[in-house]
Coordinates of C-alpha atoms in Angstrom, one line a residue:
M4 CA 52.9 42.4 139.2
P5 CA 49.3 43.4 138.6
G6 CA 47.0 40.4 139.2
S7 CA 49.8 38.3 140.8
D8 CA 47.8 37.9 144.0
I9 CA 44.5 36.8 142.4
N10 CA 44.8 33.3 143.8
N11 CA 44.9 34.7 147.3
R12 CA 41.6 36.6 146.6
I13 CA 39.6 33.5 145.6
P14 CA 38.5 31.3 148.4
Q15 CA 38.6 27.5 148.1
I16 CA 35.8 26.1 145.9
G17 CA 34.5 22.6 146.1
G18 CA 32.4 20.6 143.6
N19 CA 32.4 17.5 141.5
D20 CA 32.5 19.1 138.1
P21 CA 34.4 22.3 138.1
L22 CA 33.7 22.8 134.5
A23 CA 29.9 22.5 134.8
P24 CA 28.2 25.8 134.2
S25 CA 26.3 27.3 137.1
P26 CA 24.3 30.4 137.6
A27 CA 26.0 33.2 139.4
P28 CA 25.4 33.1 143.1
Q29 CA 23.6 35.8 144.8
G30 CA 25.8 38.6 145.8
L31 CA 28.4 37.9 143.1
Q32 CA 29.6 40.9 141.2
T33 CA 31.0 40.3 137.8
P34 CA 34.0 42.1 136.6
G35 CA 31.9 43.9 134.2
A36 CA 29.6 45.2 136.8
Q37 CA 32.5 46.4 138.9
A38 CA 34.0 48.1 136.0
S39 CA 30.7 50.1 135.5
S40 CA 31.1 51.6 138.9
G41 CA 33.9 53.7 137.6
T42 CA 36.5 52.7 140.2
G43 CA 38.6 50.7 137.7
A44 CA 41.8 50.6 139.8
D45 CA 40.7 47.9 142.1
A46 CA 38.1 45.7 140.4
T47 CA 37.5 42.5 142.6
T48 CA 35.2 39.5 142.5
F49 CA 33.4 38.9 145.8
I50 CA 32.0 35.5 146.8
P51 CA 29.7 35.1 149.8
Q52 CA 31.2 33.1 152.7
N53 CA 28.4 30.5 152.8
A54 CA 29.2 29.6 149.2
A55 CA 32.3 27.7 150.3
A56 CA 30.3 24.6 151.2
Q57 CA 28.5 24.4 147.9
P58 CA 30.0 23.0 144.7
T59 CA 30.8 25.9 142.7
V60 CA 32.5 26.6 139.4
V61 CA 33.9 29.9 138.6
A62 CA 33.5 30.6 135.0
P63 CA 36.3 32.3 133.1
M64 CA 36.1 36.0 133.7
Q65 CA 35.2 38.1 130.8
V66 CA 37.1 41.3 130.4
A67 CA 35.0 44.1 129.1
H68 CA 35.9 46.0 126.0
G69 CA 38.6 48.4 126.8
A70 CA 40.0 46.4 129.7
H71 CA 43.4 46.3 127.9
R72 CA 44.0 50.0 128.3
R73 CA 47.0 51.1 130.3
P74 CA 46.4 52.2 133.9
G75 CA 44.9 55.6 134.2
G76 CA 42.4 54.9 131.4
A77 CA 38.7 54.5 131.6
H78 CA 39.3 51.2 133.3
G79 CA 41.8 50.6 136.1
A80 CA 44.6 48.1 136.4
G81 CA 42.0 45.5 137.6
A82 CA 40.3 45.8 134.2
Q83 CA 43.5 44.6 132.6
R84 CA 43.6 41.3 134.6
A85 CA 42.2 38.2 132.8
A86 CA 42.3 35.0 134.6
S87 CA 40.7 31.6 133.8
M88 CA 41.1 29.2 136.7
T89 CA 39.1 26.4 138.4
T90 CA 39.5 25.1 141.8
P91 CA 38.3 21.5 142.5
A92 CA 36.0 21.0 145.5
G93 CA 38.0 20.6 148.7
A94 CA 41.3 21.6 147.1
P95 CA 43.1 24.3 148.9
A96 CA 43.3 27.6 147.2
P97 CA 46.6 29.0 146.3
G98 CA 48.0 31.1 149.2
N99 CA 45.8 29.2 151.7
P100 CA 47.8 28.5 154.7
E101 CA 46.0 25.2 155.0
G102 CA 47.4 24.2 151.6
A103 CA 51.1 24.7 151.9
H104 CA 51.6 21.9 149.4
G105 CA 49.6 23.9 146.9
S106 CA 50.8 25.0 143.5
E107 CA 54.2 27.1 143.5
K108 CA 55.5 29.7 141.0
K109 CA 57.9 28.5 138.3
P110 CA 61.5 30.0 138.4
R111 CA 62.2 32.7 135.9
R112 CA 65.1 32.6 133.4
G113 CA 66.5 36.1 133.5
K114 CA 69.8 38.0 132.8
G115 CA 72.0 35.6 134.9
H116 CA 71.5 32.8 132.4
A117 CA 72.6 35.0 129.5
A118 CA 75.7 36.1 131.4
R119 CA 76.7 32.5 131.9
N120 CA 76.5 31.9 128.3
V121 CA 78.7 34.9 127.4
I122 CA 81.4 33.8 129.9
I123 CA 81.4 30.3 128.5
A124 CA 81.8 31.7 125.0
L125 CA 84.6 34.0 126.0
A126 CA 86.4 31.2 127.7
L127 CA 86.2 29.1 124.5
L128 CA 87.6 32.0 122.5
I129 CA 90.5 32.5 124.9
V130 CA 91.4 28.8 124.8
I131 CA 91.3 28.8 121.0
A132 CA 93.4 32.0 120.8
Y133 CA 96.0 30.7 123.2
A134 CA 96.2 27.4 121.3
D135 CA 96.7 29.4 118.0
G136 CA 99.4 31.5 119.7
V137 CA 101.3 28.4 120.9
I138 CA 101.2 27.0 117.4
A139 CA 102.3 30.3 115.8
F140 CA 105.2 31.0 118.1
T141 CA 106.4 27.5 117.8
F142 CA 107.4 28.5 114.2
L143 CA 107.7 32.3 114.2
F144 CA 110.0 34.7 116.1
Y145 CA 108.4 37.4 118.3
P146 CA 108.4 41.0 117.1
H147 CA 111.5 43.1 117.8
T148 CA 113.7 40.0 117.6
S149 CA 117.2 40.2 116.1
L150 CA 120.0 37.8 115.7
A151 CA 123.5 39.1 115.1
G152 CA 122.1 42.5 114.5
V153 CA 119.7 41.3 111.8
D154 CA 115.9 41.8 112.3
I155 CA 114.1 38.5 112.2
S156 CA 110.7 39.6 113.6
W157 CA 107.8 37.4 112.5
Q158 CA 110.2 35.2 110.5
T159 CA 110.5 31.4 110.4
S160 CA 113.9 29.9 111.2
G161 CA 114.4 29.2 107.5
A162 CA 113.6 32.8 106.5
A163 CA 115.8 34.1 109.2
A164 CA 118.7 32.0 108.0
E165 CA 118.4 33.4 104.5
K166 CA 118.6 37.0 105.9
L167 CA 121.6 36.0 108.0
E168 CA 123.3 34.4 105.0
G169 CA 123.4 37.8 103.2
A170 CA 124.8 39.5 106.3
V171 CA 127.8 37.2 106.8
A172 CA 129.2 37.4 103.3
G173 CA 132.5 39.3 103.2
Y174 CA 132.3 40.1 106.9
T175 CA 135.2 41.7 108.8
L176 CA 135.4 43.2 112.3
T177 CA 137.4 46.2 113.3
V178 CA 138.2 46.9 117.0
A179 CA 139.3 50.6 117.3
D180 CA 139.5 53.7 119.3
E181 CA 140.5 56.8 117.2
D182 CA 141.4 58.9 120.2
L183 CA 143.7 56.2 121.6
G184 CA 145.2 55.3 118.2
F185 CA 144.3 51.7 118.6
T186 CA 143.1 49.6 115.6
W187 CA 142.8 45.8 115.1
T188 CA 141.0 44.1 112.3
Y189 CA 139.7 40.5 112.1
T190 CA 139.1 38.9 108.7
P191 CA 138.0 35.3 109.0
E192 CA 140.3 33.0 107.1
D193 CA 137.5 30.7 106.2
G194 CA 135.2 33.5 105.2
R195 CA 131.5 32.8 105.8
N196 CA 132.3 29.2 106.7
I197 CA 132.8 30.2 110.4
F198 CA 129.1 31.1 110.5
N199 CA 126.3 28.5 110.9
V200 CA 123.2 30.6 110.2
E201 CA 120.8 27.7 110.1
A202 CA 121.7 26.3 113.5
A203 CA 121.8 29.7 115.0
A204 CA 118.3 30.5 113.8
Q205 CA 117.0 27.2 115.1
R206 CA 118.7 27.7 118.5
R207 CA 117.2 31.1 118.8
L208 CA 113.7 29.9 117.9
A209 CA 114.0 27.1 120.5
Q210 CA 114.2 29.8 123.1
N211 CA 110.7 31.2 122.1
E212 CA 108.8 29.4 125.0
P213 CA 105.6 29.3 122.9
W214 CA 103.5 28.1 125.9
A215 CA 104.4 31.5 127.5
W216 CA 103.7 33.4 124.4
P217 CA 101.3 36.0 125.9
V218 CA 104.0 37.2 128.4
R219 CA 106.8 37.0 125.8
L220 CA 104.8 38.9 123.2
Y221 CA 104.0 41.6 125.7
Q222 CA 107.7 41.9 126.6
A223 CA 108.7 42.0 123.0
L224 CA 106.2 44.7 122.1
T225 CA 107.2 46.8 125.1
D226 CA 110.9 46.2 124.6
T227 CA 111.1 44.5 128.0
P228 CA 114.0 41.9 128.2
A229 CA 112.6 38.4 128.3
A230 CA 113.9 37.1 131.5
A231 CA 112.7 33.7 130.8
A232 CA 114.8 33.4 127.7
A233 CA 118.2 33.3 129.4
T234 CA 121.0 33.3 126.8
A235 CA 124.7 32.9 127.2
E236 CA 125.2 36.6 126.7
E237 CA 122.8 37.4 129.5
A238 CA 124.8 35.0 131.7
G239 CA 127.9 37.1 131.2
E240 CA 129.3 35.2 128.2
P241 CA 129.2 36.5 124.6
D242 CA 126.5 34.9 122.4
L243 CA 128.4 33.0 119.8
S244 CA 125.5 30.9 118.6
L245 CA 125.9 32.2 115.1
L246 CA 129.5 30.8 114.9
G247 CA 130.1 27.3 113.8
A248 CA 132.9 24.8 114.4
A249 CA 135.2 26.5 111.9
F250 CA 135.6 29.5 114.2
D251 CA 138.9 29.3 116.1
R252 CA 138.2 31.3 119.2
T253 CA 141.6 30.7 120.7
A254 CA 143.3 32.2 117.6
F255 CA 140.9 35.2 117.7
E256 CA 141.6 35.9 121.4
T257 CA 145.4 35.4 121.0
S258 CA 145.7 37.8 118.1
L259 CA 143.6 40.5 119.7
G260 CA 145.3 40.0 123.1
E261 CA 148.7 40.5 121.6
A262 CA 147.6 43.8 120.0
I263 CA 146.3 45.0 123.4
D264 CA 149.4 44.0 125.2
T265 CA 151.6 45.8 122.7
F266 CA 149.6 48.9 123.1
S267 CA 149.6 48.8 126.9
A268 CA 153.4 48.2 127.0
G269 CA 153.8 52.0 126.4
R270 CA 151.6 52.8 129.4
G271 CA 153.0 52.9 132.9
G272 CA 149.9 51.8 134.6
A273 CA 150.9 53.6 137.8
F274 CA 150.6 57.0 139.6
T275 CA 154.0 58.7 139.3
A276 CA 155.2 62.2 138.9
Q277 CA 155.8 61.4 135.2
T278 CA 152.3 60.1 134.6
A279 CA 150.7 62.9 136.5
W280 CA 152.6 65.7 134.7
D281 CA 150.5 67.7 132.2
A282 CA 152.9 69.6 130.0
E283 CA 150.2 71.7 128.4
Q284 CA 149.0 73.0 131.7
G285 CA 152.4 73.0 133.3
L286 CA 151.0 71.3 136.4
F287 CA 150.7 67.9 138.1
V288 CA 147.1 66.7 137.9
P289 CA 145.6 63.3 139.0
E290 CA 143.5 63.2 135.8
K291 CA 146.6 63.0 133.7
A292 CA 147.8 59.9 135.6
Y293 CA 144.6 58.0 134.6
E294 CA 145.8 58.3 130.9
S295 CA 148.6 55.9 131.8
R296 CA 146.2 53.1 132.7
R297 CA 146.6 49.9 130.8
L298 CA 143.9 48.5 128.6
N299 CA 141.5 45.9 130.1
R300 CA 142.4 42.8 128.0
D301 CA 139.5 40.6 129.1
A302 CA 136.9 43.3 128.7
I303 CA 138.0 44.2 125.2
I304 CA 138.2 40.6 124.1
S305 CA 134.7 39.9 125.5
G306 CA 133.3 43.0 123.8
A307 CA 134.9 42.0 120.5
L308 CA 133.5 38.5 120.7
T309 CA 130.0 40.0 121.4
A310 CA 130.4 42.3 118.4
L311 CA 131.5 39.3 116.3
G312 CA 128.5 37.3 117.4
D313 CA 126.2 40.2 116.5
L314 CA 127.9 40.7 113.1
E315 CA 128.9 44.3 114.0
A316 CA 131.4 45.7 111.6
T317 CA 133.1 47.9 114.2
F318 CA 133.6 47.6 118.0
E319 CA 134.4 50.9 119.5
L320 CA 136.5 50.6 122.7
A321 CA 134.9 53.8 124.0
D322 CA 131.6 51.8 124.4
L323 CA 133.2 50.0 127.3
G324 CA 133.4 53.2 129.4
E325 CA 135.5 52.8 132.5
D326 CA 135.7 49.0 131.9
L327 CA 138.2 49.8 129.1
Y328 CA 141.0 50.3 131.6
L329 CA 142.6 48.4 134.5
P330 CA 143.0 50.3 137.8
L331 CA 146.3 52.1 138.5
D332 CA 148.8 50.0 140.4
G333 CA 148.1 50.1 144.1
E334 CA 144.7 51.7 143.4
P335 CA 145.6 55.1 145.0
T336 CA 142.6 57.2 146.1
P337 CA 141.8 60.4 144.3
E338 CA 142.4 62.3 147.6
D339 CA 145.9 60.9 148.0
M340 CA 146.7 61.6 144.3
Q341 CA 145.6 65.2 144.6
A342 CA 147.7 65.8 147.8
D343 CA 150.8 64.5 146.1
C344 CA 150.2 66.6 143.0
D345 CA 149.8 69.7 145.2
A346 CA 153.1 69.0 146.9
A347 CA 154.9 68.6 143.5
N348 CA 153.4 71.8 142.1
A349 CA 155.1 73.7 144.9
F350 CA 158.4 73.2 143.1
L351 CA 157.2 75.0 140.0
G352 CA 157.5 78.7 141.0
T353 CA 160.5 79.5 138.9
N354 CA 160.0 81.6 135.8
V355 CA 163.2 82.9 134.3
T356 CA 164.2 84.2 130.8
F357 CA 167.8 83.8 129.7
K358 CA 169.0 86.4 127.2
L359 CA 171.9 86.5 124.8
G360 CA 172.2 90.2 124.0
D361 CA 168.7 91.4 123.1
S362 CA 167.5 87.9 122.1
V363 CA 165.7 85.5 124.3
A364 CA 167.7 82.3 124.3
A365 CA 165.8 80.1 126.7
T366 CA 163.0 80.1 129.3
L367 CA 163.1 78.2 132.5
D368 CA 159.6 77.7 133.9
A369 CA 157.2 75.1 135.2
R370 CA 157.1 73.3 131.8
V371 CA 160.9 72.8 132.0
I372 CA 161.1 72.0 135.7
G373 CA 158.1 69.6 135.8
P374 CA 159.9 66.6 134.3
W375 CA 162.7 67.1 136.9
I376 CA 160.3 66.2 139.7
T377 CA 160.1 62.6 140.9
F378 CA 158.1 60.7 143.5
D379 CA 159.9 58.5 146.0
A380 CA 158.4 55.2 147.3
Q381 CA 156.0 57.1 149.5
T382 CA 155.1 59.4 146.6
E383 CA 156.9 62.3 148.2
P384 CA 158.0 64.7 145.4
T385 CA 161.7 65.5 145.1
L386 CA 163.8 67.6 142.6
N387 CA 166.3 65.8 140.5
Q388 CA 169.4 68.0 140.8
D389 CA 171.3 66.1 138.2
A390 CA 168.5 66.9 135.7
V391 CA 168.9 70.6 136.6
T392 CA 172.7 70.6 135.9
Q393 CA 172.4 68.6 132.7
W394 CA 169.8 71.0 131.3
A395 CA 172.2 73.9 132.0
H396 CA 175.0 72.2 130.2
N397 CA 172.8 71.4 127.2
L398 CA 171.6 75.1 127.2
A399 CA 175.2 76.3 127.1
A400 CA 176.0 73.9 124.2
Q401 CA 173.1 75.3 122.2
M402 CA 174.1 78.9 122.9
N403 CA 177.7 78.4 121.7
T404 CA 177.5 79.1 118.0
V405 CA 181.1 79.9 117.1
G406 CA 182.4 77.4 114.6
T407 CA 179.1 75.5 114.5
E408 CA 177.2 74.6 111.3
R409 CA 174.7 77.2 110.3
T410 CA 172.3 77.3 107.4
Y411 CA 170.7 80.4 105.8
T412 CA 169.0 81.5 102.6
R413 CA 170.6 84.4 100.9
P414 CA 168.2 87.2 99.7
D415 CA 168.7 86.1 96.1
G416 CA 167.4 82.6 97.0
K417 CA 170.6 80.6 97.3
T418 CA 170.6 78.4 100.4
V419 CA 174.0 78.1 102.1
T420 CA 175.3 75.8 104.8
V421 CA 178.6 76.7 106.3
S422 CA 180.7 75.9 109.4
G423 CA 183.9 77.1 111.0
G424 CA 185.0 80.6 111.7
T425 CA 185.2 83.0 114.6
F426 CA 181.9 84.8 114.6
G427 CA 179.1 84.0 117.1
W428 CA 178.3 83.3 120.7
S429 CA 180.6 81.6 123.2
V430 CA 179.1 81.6 126.7
D431 CA 180.6 81.0 130.2
E432 CA 179.2 77.5 130.8
A433 CA 180.1 77.3 134.5
A434 CA 178.4 80.6 135.3
L435 CA 175.3 79.6 133.3
V436 CA 175.0 76.3 135.2
Q437 CA 175.2 78.1 138.6
S438 CA 172.6 80.6 137.4
V439 CA 170.2 77.8 136.5
Q440 CA 170.6 76.0 139.8
D441 CA 170.1 79.2 141.9
A442 CA 167.0 80.1 139.9
V443 CA 165.3 76.8 140.5
A444 CA 166.2 76.7 144.2
N445 CA 165.0 80.2 144.9
H446 CA 161.9 80.1 142.7
Q447 CA 163.4 83.1 140.8
T448 CA 161.5 85.1 138.3
G449 CA 162.6 87.7 135.7
E450 CA 165.5 87.9 133.3
I451 CA 169.1 86.6 133.5
A452 CA 171.8 87.9 131.0
V453 CA 174.0 85.0 130.0
P454 CA 177.7 85.9 130.4
A455 CA 179.6 85.3 127.1
S456 CA 183.2 85.8 125.9
S457 CA 182.2 86.2 122.3
E458 CA 178.9 87.6 121.0
G459 CA 176.9 87.4 117.8
D460 CA 174.4 90.0 116.6
T461 CA 171.4 87.9 117.5
Y462 CA 170.3 84.4 118.6
A463 CA 167.7 82.3 117.0
G464 CA 168.7 78.9 118.1
A465 CA 171.3 76.3 117.3
G466 CA 172.1 76.0 113.5
Q467 CA 170.5 79.4 112.7
P468 CA 172.3 82.5 111.4
D469 CA 173.3 84.7 114.3
W470 CA 174.3 87.8 112.3
K471 CA 172.5 90.8 110.9
K472 CA 174.7 92.9 108.5
Y473 CA 177.2 90.7 106.7
V474 CA 179.4 90.3 103.6
D475 CA 178.6 87.1 101.6
V476 CA 181.7 85.9 99.7
D477 CA 180.8 83.1 97.2
I478 CA 183.9 81.3 96.0
T479 CA 182.0 79.4 93.4
E480 CA 180.6 82.5 91.9
Q481 CA 183.7 84.6 92.6
H482 CA 181.4 87.4 93.8
A483 CA 181.0 89.3 97.0
R484 CA 177.8 91.0 98.3
L485 CA 177.1 93.2 101.4
Y486 CA 173.7 93.0 102.9
D487 CA 172.4 95.3 105.7
E488 CA 170.5 93.9 108.8
N489 CA 167.3 94.0 106.8
G490 CA 168.6 91.9 104.0
N491 CA 169.0 94.7 101.5
L492 CA 171.9 94.5 99.0
I493 CA 174.0 97.6 99.5
W494 CA 177.3 96.6 97.8
E495 CA 178.6 94.0 95.5
T496 CA 181.6 93.2 93.2
G497 CA 183.4 90.5 91.3
V498 CA 186.5 89.2 93.3
V499 CA 189.5 86.8 92.9
T500 CA 189.9 84.4 95.8
G501 CA 192.9 82.1 96.7
L502 CA 194.4 79.8 94.2
D503 CA 192.7 76.4 94.5
N504 CA 195.9 74.4 94.9
G505 CA 195.3 73.0 98.3
S506 CA 197.5 75.4 100.2
D507 CA 196.4 78.9 99.1
D508 CA 192.7 78.2 99.1
T509 CA 190.6 80.9 100.8
P510 CA 189.3 79.6 104.2
T511 CA 185.6 79.2 104.6
G512 CA 183.5 79.9 107.6
V513 CA 181.7 82.6 109.5
Y514 CA 184.1 85.4 110.6
K515 CA 184.1 88.9 111.8
V516 CA 186.1 92.0 110.8
N517 CA 188.8 92.4 113.4
Y518 CA 191.1 95.0 111.9
K519 CA 191.2 97.7 109.2
A520 CA 194.2 99.6 108.0
R521 CA 195.4 101.9 105.1
N522 CA 198.6 101.8 103.0
I523 CA 200.3 98.7 104.4
N524 CA 202.5 96.0 103.0
L525 CA 201.3 92.5 102.9
V526 CA 204.3 90.3 103.8
S527 CA 204.5 86.6 103.1
P528 CA 205.0 84.4 106.1
D529 CA 207.1 82.0 104.0
K530 CA 210.8 82.7 103.3
D531 CA 212.7 82.2 100.1
P532 CA 215.1 79.4 100.9
E533 CA 217.8 80.9 98.8
T534 CA 217.6 84.5 100.0
G535 CA 215.9 84.1 103.3
E536 CA 213.6 87.0 102.3
P537 CA 209.8 86.8 102.4
E538 CA 208.4 85.2 99.2
Y539 CA 206.4 88.4 98.6
I540 CA 205.9 91.9 99.9
S541 CA 202.8 93.5 98.4
P542 CA 201.8 97.1 99.2
V543 CA 198.1 97.8 99.4
E544 CA 196.1 100.9 100.2
Y545 CA 193.1 99.3 101.8
W546 CA 193.2 96.3 104.2
I547 CA 190.1 94.7 105.9
A548 CA 191.2 91.7 108.0
W549 CA 188.5 89.0 108.9
K550 CA 190.6 86.0 109.9
G551 CA 193.3 87.0 112.3
N552 CA 195.5 89.6 110.5
A553 CA 196.4 87.2 107.7
W554 CA 193.3 87.0 105.6
G555 CA 191.2 89.9 104.4
F556 CA 189.9 92.1 101.6
H557 CA 192.4 94.3 99.8
D558 CA 193.1 96.1 96.5
A559 CA 195.4 94.3 94.0
S560 CA 197.0 96.6 91.5
W561 CA 198.9 93.7 90.0
Q562 CA 195.7 92.0 88.8
P563 CA 194.4 92.7 85.3
D564 CA 190.9 94.2 85.3
W565 CA 189.3 91.3 83.4
V566 CA 189.9 88.8 86.2
F567 CA 187.2 90.4 88.3
S568 CA 184.5 89.5 85.8
D569 CA 185.8 86.0 85.1
P570 CA 184.6 83.5 87.7
S571 CA 187.2 81.0 86.5
A572 CA 190.2 83.3 86.8
Y573 CA 191.1 82.3 90.4
H574 CA 192.2 78.8 89.1
T575 CA 195.2 80.5 87.5
Y576 CA 195.3 84.1 88.9
G577 CA 194.2 83.2 92.4
S578 CA 195.7 84.9 95.4
H579 CA 197.6 83.4 98.4
G580 CA 194.2 83.2 100.2
C581 CA 193.1 86.8 100.5
I582 CA 190.2 88.3 98.6
N583 CA 191.5 90.5 95.8
T584 CA 189.0 93.3 95.2
P585 CA 188.8 96.1 92.6
Y586 CA 190.3 99.3 93.9
D587 CA 187.1 101.4 93.8
K588 CA 185.1 98.6 95.4
V589 CA 187.4 97.9 98.3
Q590 CA 187.6 101.7 98.9
Q591 CA 183.8 101.7 99.3
L592 CA 183.8 98.6 101.4
Y593 CA 186.4 100.0 103.7
D594 CA 184.0 102.7 104.7
L595 CA 180.9 100.4 104.9
L596 CA 182.4 97.9 107.3
Q597 CA 183.2 98.2 111.0
E598 CA 185.1 95.9 113.3
G599 CA 182.9 93.1 114.5
D600 CA 180.8 93.0 111.3
C601 CA 180.2 89.5 109.9
V602 CA 181.9 87.9 106.9
V603 CA 180.6 84.6 105.5
V604 CA 182.9 82.8 103.1
H605 CA 181.5 79.7 101.3
Y606 CA 181.3 77.8 98.1

């Protein structure tokens, strides 16, 4: 600093009265005189060497006017120095090596002292803030805190209990999986009494660890799980802190467990040909077998308890992921399962269509054969030959329509169900069975015509009409109608059927025209016991037989005309079983029908 070395520039001065005035010694230059020299920058007081032995007092230096100017002004830095000091006689001057015990500089109080004060203040603030936090989180929940799905952030335990109270009212839990078709609902018998919201809130608050509130608060704000707050749920056990003594856990687990066991009873739980068969794809695939896995009882119950403890209205089983299921029996590897499926798929090469006339009656392909494949103990696939044979017999039974019950709707809207008769399909069952067995064994493809001893017009399946063009004879209406193969009405008339006396009734069923003739006599098969002659011999011009050669359509010249328009006439004017037809109408019908055409007689 300017002037800081002035003591070193003034020699030691002795004397008894340092304050007594004394004329300036010879050779002394006053500061003012030096300043007039114009140097300014290094103004110095010089004292002759021989003056050291004389008592001398240095008067306070006078700084000339303008000496306070900044360096570079009219007066130098030396002009700015002002000192007033005295040195007693014999006392060592400052800086004198002979006076090491002389006066020392005082220590300066700089920035370090202020920094210490700031640190102390900050430490006090931190202590106060920490103490406030301990107090606060002794009574308040951290942010992002929930209990049973209810947000209780920044709440006291009492306020949290009030919020929970509203959530438990009318509570029910549904455990479900829509895709699996599983549903179970729990409705507490004691209602809200199974919940102890006050105790639950207090227990949760006791886990706050207020002394660790800075860490816990940071974890809460950053959604980091608080490892220090270990709960029963984190230990692998559902958190049931909300539930009170009224909750019967055993009854809850038993009821849900029974529902799970009942559902799993329909699942094989093993890798077999049946469980690996995918009917939609017509293939054996390992993924299908996984659908037979049984439900994981323990995982579902644990998840349901957790949902109950969290007041969740629904627990979706899909949330368990793969933990929803138990492993397949034996825990086969995916590689082994795929190899077995590939071997089973090798049996599925057959693709045959069986035809009755022009109609497709059945198809034998992978979707039919797949269920006939089984796995042995070593999961080697085999074909069940008994299943093949049984399928062929069942197919033959479905194809045989002669005499079976069939239902159809007449074009005018009347629905008719009729059975019996001679019209329809009758297949060679033995030949059909052999054809099926050969097709499967040889992986045959293409079409196979089914051999039949009797044929219908078409085939639409068991119980369906298998005719096209047909005559519909309605005994109730006493009316006959002829429809072509497209269902168009091409002929109709009123008729008289057999006398309804139990022996002359017209037989019902589905028949076919098997004979036509002109100008013949209809002879009774019964004999007059007195004469031995037939009971009747009736000449007719048109005869169309449809049951054997005994029942048919024919003209009836002996009938009065009015009977053909009276539906009740057959009760008294009925025939011996044939269908009496007006002359002009039977004449038309004779030309319209051919042998093999269908005749349906019904009520």
